[in-house]
Amino acid sequence: MEIDLNRRKVLTNLGYRSDGIQRQAQGSVSWKQGLTELRCSVFGPGPCRNKSRMRREEVYLNIVVNQLPFATRDRKRNENTKRDRQQKSISRYLESVFRKCVVTELYSKSQIDIYIDILLNDGSAMAACMNAASVALATASIPMRYVPTTVTVGYCDSDYVLDLNADEETKNVCRLTITTKNGTDNIVAVDMQKKCETNVFDQMCKFASKESSQIHTILSATMLHYAETCIGLESRF
Amino acid sequence: MRDDPLSTQECEFYQKSFRENSRFDNRTNLEHRDFSVMFGKEFGTCYVTLGQTKILAKVTLSWSSTRENRKNSGFIEMFISKGNLGSTKAEPLKLEGRHLEMLRCLEYVIRETDCVDVDSLCIRINETCLQLRIDIHIIDDFGGLCDAGSIAVIGALKHCYVPMYETTAECDYIYNDLYKYGKPLTVFHTPIATTFGLWNDTGICVVDPTNREEMALDGQIIISVNNRSEVCGIYQINQIDINASKMSELVKIAEKRTKYVSDVLNKTLLLDATNRKSGVSVKPFHSLIDLNSVNTFVL
């Protein structure tokens, strides 16, 4: 059958997407943040496959984070990666944000699958996964209340550093991953590793909230670029 | 089975009490429940009651082989068991969401922030070490599991004694009498968790919510601060929406709570040590049956 490549994507009455482009994923993004590289795919909203996890008024988010064996310098075996502690914490972090960020009332009794493959992990993997997932959800045309902007802040040698890499993470450096709303002062998720003083912690929160507007500029520019080139919306700025 | 779902009237009642800064057990929004600490006859046992929540923690050191990735240190394992004592709706072998959250929070704080000196638990490099096993028993569950659990675990670790061992070329000797030959476990700092319930739409923050109040709130944030004013861990449950300056206020409240809890814990440990030294018999845990005098019969 002929495929009309210029046809716009529409939502049916049930909220499911239908378009003529033969692609597997409804939204996908290839994200590279420094040397950290990952792929993110979003499937759905579709019917719930696991009926026990179906919710009456909300969408069920199935987030699977998979770090490939060659992603770190020490090779990890493949059968242990699904039960790894780090991947579970990343998927739990993503779920705690997107359950409020995604407008879930539109897709009751449905399921949205988010699959993230980490190809190369060079530090700040949680922030990269969050930013990539938000862009992927935007490319899948899933409505969100705000853009979750994630930034990683560290404290090393009496100075605040931003977006740590793997060598900086192996040191005994306090790390703080903060997700804000649209790069503003409202914090919607916090994850902290190692320990630091309370004064340093306060300054790190303020520093992260201040610097997350840079990430928000990049994220909104990426989403707007995708909207202009692929969906065909006109630029209003 | 699961907990009874919160009805709409109950939810509105709790939210009204949060708005009016007067909770149903006569607390304001920033007040904690009373807690008590008790140490058992064996070394490394600690029993904490926080309001009506009751948690028992036991620390056991046993001989084991070293792990592959860390050859010169011991390791810490943490287990949580909740029996049927506190609730008829509890399933025996299944950890529910809240208990699993408690395990994750405590495990991260104890393990990752170097709370216990695990390097001194190594007997022979690459061969044998002492394994530190922490068992947490949830006897009664009325919310505030991370708070009571962290107090119980820290108390048990401070109460624990490492057995004396002697290393020769052929074999190792480990002596059994802990009080005579052992030495206390090296605890570097004492992180104490404080739970804050957040109501995101109104910006109201509630300290130490009970299990029914947790259902009426949007999310929780658990801040662990140690006695040296260091933030050891932040754990988030469900959804939060908080300001950076509000976060600073929460950290200050957790810091004050940690100083108070550390003082009470140190006083209780000192009292237990003086009682043992002066020969006063240590009361076993079944003597707690005296606390509720209406329901007990003591011969």
XYZ file of C-alpha atoms in Angstrom:
536
model
C 0.000 0.000 0.000
C 1.130 3.519 -0.645
C 2.394 5.449 2.332
C 1.707 9.131 2.537
C 4.795 10.475 4.236
C 3.363 13.932 4.677
C 0.235 12.847 6.441
C -0.006 14.208 9.902
C -0.330 12.014 12.926
C -3.759 11.921 14.420
C -5.188 10.397 17.531
C -8.179 8.134 17.240
C -11.128 8.321 19.581
C -9.533 5.965 22.049
C -6.376 8.001 22.143
C -4.264 5.509 20.236
C -2.097 6.794 17.449
C -2.498 5.829 13.838
C -0.274 6.948 11.023
C 0.955 5.487 7.807
C 4.659 5.403 8.605
C 5.913 1.880 9.141
C 8.009 2.246 12.261
C 8.221 -0.043 15.200
C 8.380 2.536 17.965
C 6.007 5.445 18.332
C 8.812 7.603 19.646
C 12.524 7.040 19.747
C 15.617 9.064 20.445
C 19.342 8.492 20.273
C 20.919 10.467 23.089
C 24.584 11.305 23.475
C 25.672 13.316 26.492
C 29.441 13.579 26.478
C 30.562 10.011 26.028
C 27.430 8.606 27.645
C 25.333 7.187 24.822
C 21.940 5.556 24.982
C 18.888 4.717 22.932
C 15.357 5.227 24.140
C 12.168 3.898 22.556
C 8.587 4.547 23.552
C 5.788 2.167 22.584
C 2.181 2.954 23.144
C -0.180 4.021 24.586
C -1.560 0.584 23.902
C -3.681 -1.986 25.658
C -2.377 -3.405 28.906
C -0.799 -6.809 28.421
C -0.590 -7.631 32.113
C -4.113 -7.289 33.448
C -3.089 -7.291 37.084
C -1.146 -4.075 36.586
C -3.919 -2.281 34.753
C -5.190 0.790 36.533
C -8.637 2.213 36.177
C -7.837 5.897 35.956
C -4.142 5.944 35.163
C -1.780 4.663 32.557
C 0.664 1.925 33.509
C 4.257 2.895 32.771
C 6.549 -0.021 32.012
C 10.111 1.294 32.156
C 12.940 -1.114 31.371
C 16.518 0.115 31.615
C 19.150 -2.178 30.176
C 22.864 -1.535 30.341
C 24.686 -3.494 27.680
C 27.733 -5.574 28.691
C 30.203 -3.388 26.830
C 28.868 -0.146 28.313
C 31.415 0.079 31.113
C 35.122 -0.618 31.123
C 34.575 -3.770 33.179
C 32.444 -6.144 31.181
C 29.357 -7.320 33.010
C 27.620 -10.542 32.216
C 24.323 -10.280 30.475
C 22.184 -12.418 32.758
C 22.861 -10.236 35.761
C 22.023 -6.916 34.164
C 18.285 -7.324 34.522
C 18.581 -7.665 38.254
C 21.210 -5.016 38.709
C 20.710 -2.490 41.459
C 21.638 0.518 39.368
C 19.184 -0.194 36.582
C 16.390 -0.756 39.056
C 17.120 2.553 40.725
C 17.135 4.347 37.373
C 13.807 2.863 36.316
C 12.331 3.633 39.703
C 13.569 7.211 39.404
C 12.020 7.598 35.960
C 8.730 6.128 37.088
C 8.452 8.460 40.058
C 8.680 11.464 37.753
C 6.650 10.337 34.751
C 3.675 9.120 36.739
C 2.909 12.745 37.487
C 4.423 14.325 34.401
C 2.510 12.362 31.781
C -1.134 13.405 31.577
C -2.415 10.006 32.614
C -6.130 10.781 32.648
C -6.228 10.649 28.862
C -5.064 7.039 28.705
C -6.929 5.068 31.325
C -6.471 1.280 31.359
C -3.533 1.633 28.976
C 0.158 0.908 29.012
C 3.153 2.936 27.853
C 6.428 1.067 27.438
C 9.730 2.910 27.699
C 12.829 0.919 26.817
C 16.284 2.398 27.403
C 19.514 0.748 26.273
C 22.690 2.266 27.663
C 25.355 1.784 25.019
C 28.181 3.585 26.795
C 28.108 4.648 30.432
C 30.536 7.458 31.185
C 28.861 8.840 34.264
C 25.614 10.739 34.869
C 23.637 7.864 33.420
C 20.527 8.670 35.436
C 20.342 12.237 34.170
C 20.945 11.121 30.591
C 18.217 8.466 30.822
C 15.736 10.960 32.203
C 16.445 13.591 29.567
C 16.332 11.020 26.774
C 13.069 9.552 28.040
C 11.410 12.963 28.181
C 12.460 13.717 24.597
C 11.297 10.273 23.489
C 7.903 10.780 25.091
C 7.641 14.113 23.311
C 8.473 12.486 19.977
C 5.758 9.920 20.688
C 3.268 12.823 21.011
C 2.350 11.893 24.560
C 1.148 15.009 26.403
C 3.189 16.045 29.413
C 2.500 18.683 32.010
C 6.068 19.966 32.051
C 9.490 19.104 30.697
C 11.420 17.201 33.395
C 14.933 18.619 33.365
C 17.571 16.506 35.070
C 21.017 17.625 36.089
C 23.805 15.995 38.118
C 25.790 18.135 40.554
C 28.877 17.134 42.486
C 31.041 18.696 45.165
C 34.755 18.175 44.694
C 37.680 20.101 46.235
C 35.510 22.889 47.652
C 33.908 23.534 44.297
C 30.608 22.612 42.683
C 30.876 20.676 39.453
C 28.213 19.888 36.910
C 27.575 16.737 34.868
C 30.171 14.347 36.247
C 31.856 11.711 34.139
C 32.898 8.204 35.136
C 36.333 9.126 36.469
C 34.859 11.801 38.683
C 32.180 9.423 39.923
C 34.671 6.825 41.116
C 36.188 9.327 43.516
C 34.607 9.877 46.896
C 32.571 12.785 45.596
C 29.077 13.641 46.743
C 26.680 13.470 43.795
C 23.185 14.836 43.561
C 20.772 14.205 40.694
C 17.884 16.660 40.649
C 14.903 16.816 38.312
C 13.124 20.143 38.081
C 10.040 21.388 36.311
C 10.958 23.211 33.092
C 14.317 24.203 34.520
C 12.759 26.208 37.368
C 13.146 25.972 41.129
C 10.531 23.227 41.675
C 12.193 19.908 42.420
C 10.224 16.800 41.478
C 12.859 14.120 42.093
C 16.076 13.864 44.081
C 18.705 11.154 44.203
C 21.830 11.473 46.289
C 24.964 9.372 46.610
C 27.714 9.634 49.196
C 27.340 12.158 51.996
C 28.044 15.841 52.394
C 27.466 18.637 54.865
C 24.124 20.352 55.131
C 25.498 23.710 53.992
C 27.046 22.106 50.935
C 23.786 20.281 50.292
C 21.790 23.515 50.345
C 24.209 25.152 47.949
C 24.105 22.122 45.659
C 20.313 22.258 45.475
C 20.366 25.932 44.577
C 23.188 25.402 42.085
C 21.358 22.544 40.397
C 18.125 24.501 40.179
C 20.000 27.417 38.671
C 21.929 25.410 36.106
C 19.029 23.250 34.988
C 17.766 26.056 32.774
C 20.641 25.275 30.405
C 19.451 21.693 30.074
C 15.901 22.891 29.601
C 17.014 25.083 26.695
C 18.590 22.095 24.982
C 15.611 19.838 25.633
C 13.018 22.305 24.408
C 15.125 23.091 21.339
C 15.338 19.371 20.569
C 11.611 18.899 20.930
C 10.860 21.975 18.866
C 13.229 20.861 16.138
C 11.516 17.486 15.994
C 8.122 19.185 15.895
C 9.164 21.407 13.011
C 10.895 18.845 10.844
C 8.965 15.639 11.422
C 5.461 16.595 12.407
C 5.260 19.656 10.223
C 4.163 22.289 12.672
C 5.079 25.837 11.877
C 7.432 27.698 14.093
C 5.784 30.273 16.285
C 8.894 31.885 17.743
C -3.972 -9.134 51.128
C -3.362 -5.454 51.240
C -4.071 -2.570 53.524
C -7.589 -1.257 53.731
C -7.959 1.486 51.134
C -8.423 4.994 52.426
C -12.011 6.132 52.150
C -12.905 9.559 50.859
C -14.166 10.760 54.224
C -11.022 9.572 55.950
C -8.858 11.241 53.323
C -10.727 14.520 53.678
C -10.467 14.266 57.446
C -6.703 13.871 57.305
C -6.290 16.650 54.781
C -8.381 18.971 56.914
C -6.216 18.137 59.914
C -3.107 18.905 57.865
C -4.541 22.246 56.824
C -5.446 23.216 60.359
C -2.050 22.120 61.742
C -3.661 19.808 64.275
C -3.435 16.086 63.692
C -5.711 13.442 65.103
C -3.207 12.236 67.716
C -2.756 15.744 69.113
C 0.383 16.655 67.176
C 1.153 19.620 64.993
C 2.563 19.170 61.517
C 6.173 19.416 62.674
C 6.074 17.174 65.753
C 7.431 13.653 65.974
C 5.988 10.762 67.882
C 7.613 9.577 71.090
C 10.086 6.756 70.769
C 11.859 4.442 73.181
C 14.962 2.301 72.766
C 15.670 -0.966 74.561
C 18.679 -3.270 74.309
C 18.437 -6.988 74.778
C 20.397 -9.590 76.654
C 22.430 -10.626 73.618
C 24.872 -8.167 72.168
C 23.649 -6.528 69.010
C 19.910 -6.553 69.687
C 17.897 -3.364 69.793
C 14.167 -2.823 70.118
C 12.596 0.496 69.134
C 9.029 1.689 69.532
C 8.004 4.831 67.676
C 4.452 5.617 68.640
C 2.854 2.245 68.010
C 5.434 1.051 65.473
C 7.653 -1.655 66.932
C 10.864 -2.815 65.260
C 13.505 -5.255 66.474
C 16.958 -5.276 64.897
C 19.634 -7.883 65.462
C 23.227 -7.773 64.242
C 25.140 -11.038 63.900
C 28.766 -11.511 62.941
C 29.704 -14.819 61.378
C 32.727 -16.292 59.693
C 32.606 -16.282 55.918
C 34.721 -16.136 52.809
C 35.475 -12.830 51.153
C 33.713 -11.545 48.082
C 35.446 -11.521 44.730
C 35.244 -7.812 44.050
C 36.435 -6.782 47.517
C 39.196 -9.021 48.795
C 40.306 -7.108 51.869
C 37.064 -6.246 53.641
C 34.015 -7.874 55.100
C 30.519 -7.260 53.840
C 27.112 -6.281 55.184
C 23.883 -8.090 54.434
C 20.506 -6.799 55.494
C 17.256 -8.727 55.728
C 13.767 -7.625 56.681
C 11.083 -9.942 57.913
C 7.586 -8.959 58.817
C 5.555 -11.589 60.559
C 1.850 -11.831 61.163
C 2.119 -10.313 64.599
C 1.079 -6.826 63.697
C -1.631 -7.345 61.143
C -3.981 -10.079 60.061
C -3.683 -8.885 56.480
C 0.026 -9.569 56.185
C 1.219 -12.333 53.917
C 4.115 -14.245 55.458
C 6.747 -14.345 52.753
C 5.963 -11.309 50.677
C 7.550 -7.921 51.163
C 5.046 -5.239 50.340
C 5.895 -1.959 48.742
C 6.456 -0.002 51.920
C 8.650 -2.616 53.530
C 10.696 -2.925 50.387
C 11.102 0.855 50.378
C 12.310 0.678 53.957
C 14.843 -1.990 53.067
C 16.191 0.016 50.134
C 16.487 3.191 52.165
C 18.245 1.594 55.127
C 20.459 -0.589 52.975
C 21.699 2.382 51.018
C 22.407 4.479 54.102
C 24.204 1.745 56.033
C 26.156 0.317 53.141
C 27.076 3.166 50.847
C 27.992 5.946 53.259
C 30.666 3.945 55.151
C 28.727 3.721 58.369
C 30.557 0.624 59.647
C 34.252 -0.103 59.312
C 34.044 -3.165 57.086
C 37.772 -3.178 56.368
C 38.536 -4.212 59.930
C 36.268 -7.243 59.563
C 38.735 -8.958 57.236
C 40.669 -11.811 58.848
C 42.768 -13.043 55.920
C 42.964 -11.130 52.673
C 41.241 -13.000 49.851
C 40.265 -15.885 52.136
C 38.210 -15.293 55.247
C 36.333 -12.392 56.733
C 33.554 -11.661 59.182
C 30.140 -11.207 57.639
C 27.852 -8.657 59.247
C 24.225 -9.705 59.010
C 21.474 -7.313 60.062
C 18.009 -8.765 60.615
C 15.130 -6.333 61.007
C 11.821 -7.652 62.321
C 8.781 -5.455 61.896
C 6.588 -6.366 64.829
C 3.979 -3.646 64.449
C 3.558 -1.301 61.527
C 1.995 2.108 62.074
C 4.082 4.169 59.702
C 7.489 5.704 60.214
C 9.278 2.487 59.337
C 12.431 4.157 58.082
C 12.733 6.313 61.191
C 12.307 3.467 63.649
C 14.295 1.092 61.476
C 17.289 3.403 61.268
C 17.300 3.938 65.038
C 17.087 0.187 65.620
C 19.858 -0.643 63.162
C 22.209 2.030 64.484
C 21.501 0.964 68.063
C 22.166 -2.674 67.221
C 25.404 -1.813 65.442
C 26.622 0.223 68.399
C 25.614 -2.555 70.781
C 27.412 -5.232 68.771
C 30.737 -6.824 69.757
C 33.255 -8.240 67.313
C 34.662 -11.600 68.456
C 38.366 -11.694 69.155
C 40.339 -13.669 66.604
C 43.976 -14.698 66.449
C 45.797 -15.435 63.211
C 48.700 -17.853 62.964
C 50.453 -19.330 59.955
C 48.431 -22.546 60.021
C 44.962 -21.603 61.221
C 42.807 -18.921 62.816
C 41.356 -18.915 66.308
C 38.054 -17.177 67.014
C 37.103 -16.878 70.679
C 33.481 -17.106 71.644
C 33.055 -15.086 74.801
C 32.190 -11.708 73.375
C 32.022 -9.675 76.541
C 35.319 -10.982 77.880
C 37.439 -11.082 74.745
C 35.589 -9.074 72.123
C 35.807 -5.461 71.156
C 33.052 -3.114 70.034
C 32.260 -2.735 66.365
C 33.697 0.433 64.863
C 30.842 2.711 63.846
C 32.009 5.860 62.102
C 28.813 7.903 62.153
C 25.165 7.462 63.047
C 22.726 8.308 60.237
C 19.161 8.743 61.451
C 16.321 8.885 58.946
C 13.467 11.378 59.168
C 10.339 10.945 57.078
C 8.513 13.953 55.668
C 5.129 13.586 54.025
C 4.422 16.107 51.296
C 1.099 17.382 50.061
C 2.117 18.823 46.717
C -0.897 20.981 45.827
C -0.878 23.024 49.008
C 2.816 22.805 49.835
C 2.133 21.392 53.307
C 4.879 19.293 54.853
C 4.088 16.759 57.581
C 6.744 15.227 59.823
C 6.547 11.532 60.734
C 3.219 10.510 59.155
C 1.396 7.391 60.298
C 0.438 4.675 57.868
C -3.038 6.056 57.264
C -1.714 9.595 56.882
C 0.750 8.346 54.288
C -2.141 7.340 52.054
C -3.690 10.791 52.260
C -0.431 12.471 51.246
C 1.006 12.682 47.740
C 4.527 11.534 48.450
C 7.251 11.249 51.023
C 10.864 12.179 51.236
C 13.202 10.518 53.733
C 16.279 12.511 54.712
C 19.078 10.761 56.599
C 21.339 13.071 58.557
C 24.093 11.939 60.891
C 25.319 13.445 64.133
C 28.013 15.482 62.367
C 25.445 17.500 60.376
C 26.061 15.619 57.157
C 23.305 14.592 54.776
C 23.821 10.862 54.208
C 20.988 10.018 51.873
C 17.741 11.236 50.424
C 15.109 8.732 49.454
C 11.942 9.628 47.635
C 8.669 7.711 47.653
C 5.933 8.460 45.102
C 5.817 11.995 43.752
C 7.266 15.111 45.326
C 7.134 18.737 44.264
C 9.261 20.889 46.497
C 11.302 24.067 46.415
C 15.044 24.233 46.964
C 14.583 26.551 49.952
C 11.889 24.282 51.371
C 14.346 21.413 51.031
C 16.804 23.371 53.160
C 14.169 23.756 55.870
C 13.494 20.022 55.840
C 17.197 19.278 56.193
C 17.366 21.569 59.231
C 14.410 19.810 60.856
C 16.060 16.430 60.211
C 19.308 17.747 61.685
C 17.624 18.746 64.944
C 15.856 15.408 65.149
C 19.117 13.543 64.627
C 20.838 15.356 67.476
C 18.012 14.483 69.841
C 17.882 10.831 68.774
C 21.657 10.461 69.022
C 21.619 11.846 72.555
C 18.895 9.433 73.642
C 20.686 6.521 71.997
C 24.002 7.333 73.643
C 22.374 7.691 77.054
C 20.618 4.354 76.652
C 23.834 2.640 75.590
C 25.682 4.104 78.564
C 22.937 2.976 80.919
C 23.043 -0.521 79.463
C 26.830 -0.652 79.820
C 26.743 0.464 83.451
C 24.014 -2.055 84.225
C 26.048 -4.892 82.764
C 29.201 -3.789 84.518
C 27.551 -3.501 87.902
C 25.924 -6.900 87.518
C 22.313 -5.817 87.250
C 20.418 -8.477 85.343
C 19.391 -7.373 81.890
C 15.668 -7.633 81.310
C 14.763 -9.902 78.401
C 12.318 -8.756 75.788
C 9.346 -10.680 77.062
C 9.259 -8.373 80.049
C 7.810 -5.765 77.729
C 4.517 -7.475 78.423
C 4.333 -5.286 81.524
C 3.858 -2.171 79.443
C 0.187 -2.697 78.720
C -1.022 -3.606 82.174
C -4.643 -4.162 81.208
C -3.930 -7.087 78.902
C -1.187 -8.840 80.811
C -0.860 -11.287 83.654
C 2.515 -11.421 85.353
C 2.996 -14.081 87.994
